[in-house]
XYZ file of C-alpha atoms in Angstrom:
96
model
C 25.573 -19.870 -11.182
C 28.536 -18.129 -9.618
C 27.900 -17.598 -5.885
C 29.541 -14.174 -6.031
C 26.818 -13.119 -8.487
C 23.921 -14.238 -6.284
C 21.651 -11.544 -4.935
C 18.782 -11.988 -2.502
C 15.381 -10.553 -3.363
C 15.544 -8.161 -0.412
C 18.946 -6.895 -1.584
C 17.754 -6.365 -5.158
C 14.622 -4.650 -3.851
C 16.630 -2.342 -1.619
C 19.114 -1.419 -4.338
C 16.290 -0.737 -6.779
C 14.347 1.411 -4.325
C 17.475 3.410 -3.527
C 18.216 3.892 -7.255
C 14.654 5.024 -7.948
C 14.749 7.388 -4.976
C 18.064 8.886 -6.016
C 16.920 9.326 -9.630
C 13.855 11.153 -8.335
C 16.106 13.393 -6.181
C 14.169 12.383 -3.073
C 15.473 11.926 0.452
C 14.750 8.972 2.696
C 12.725 11.368 4.832
C 10.592 12.455 1.834
C 9.802 8.916 0.753
C 9.179 7.656 4.273
C 6.707 10.493 4.910
C 4.915 10.121 1.570
C 4.851 6.326 1.818
C 3.825 6.382 5.504
C 6.791 4.184 6.456
C 9.166 4.839 9.308
C 12.462 6.372 8.260
C 14.474 3.632 9.978
C 12.467 0.837 8.379
C 12.830 2.358 4.899
C 16.581 2.650 5.470
C 16.764 -1.019 6.461
C 14.795 -1.980 3.344
C 17.163 0.002 1.120
C 20.181 -1.671 2.714
C 18.662 -5.105 2.101
C 18.349 -5.836 5.812
C 14.538 -6.108 5.946
C 11.949 -7.605 3.635
C 8.956 -5.363 3.040
C 5.345 -6.500 2.820
C 3.368 -5.898 -0.353
C 1.542 -3.055 1.415
C 4.809 -1.340 2.327
C 6.154 -1.824 -1.208
C 2.974 -0.301 -2.635
C 3.449 2.731 -0.377
C 7.077 3.095 -1.440
C 6.186 2.752 -5.123
C 3.462 5.368 -4.768
C 5.843 7.725 -2.960
C 8.321 7.285 -5.828
C 5.625 7.850 -8.496
C 6.012 4.398 -10.025
C 3.579 1.506 -10.114
C 4.174 -1.612 -8.069
C 4.570 -3.461 -11.371
C 7.290 -1.075 -12.539
C 9.110 -1.497 -9.237
C 8.916 -5.282 -9.455
C 10.052 -5.271 -13.092
C 13.157 -3.234 -12.200
C 13.883 -5.626 -9.328
C 13.534 -8.622 -11.657
C 15.839 -7.025 -14.223
C 18.436 -6.372 -11.535
C 18.278 -9.972 -10.330
C 18.590 -11.311 -13.882
C 21.586 -9.088 -14.489
C 23.332 -10.405 -11.380
C 22.460 -13.988 -12.204
C 23.679 -13.745 -15.798
C 27.003 -12.157 -14.816
C 26.043 -9.162 -16.958
C 25.719 -6.629 -14.175
C 25.146 -3.230 -15.705
C 24.271 -0.309 -13.494
C 20.696 0.860 -13.739
C 21.913 4.362 -14.557
C 24.026 3.081 -17.460
C 21.067 1.140 -18.909
C 18.829 4.179 -18.666
C 21.405 6.513 -20.191
C 21.835 4.277 -23.240
């Protein structure tokens, strides 16, 4: 595996949450309020600086109107894409 294509779980989670939030046309403030998570903590999660507990992830998923399973599946797909050197933006995959 190429080290430049390695992504940490917290980074993949953050990128995926941000993508889902942007696709839903939601602000950090909206999701933090609906998910009962502090705005600063949600921002750190999205930037891949903090790892969220399963309870926090469930709140974020609910606030984004996706299931925890759907969130985790998108994270797994993102990680596989990085690891296989076939990085395709989530938006491009969805538009296809």
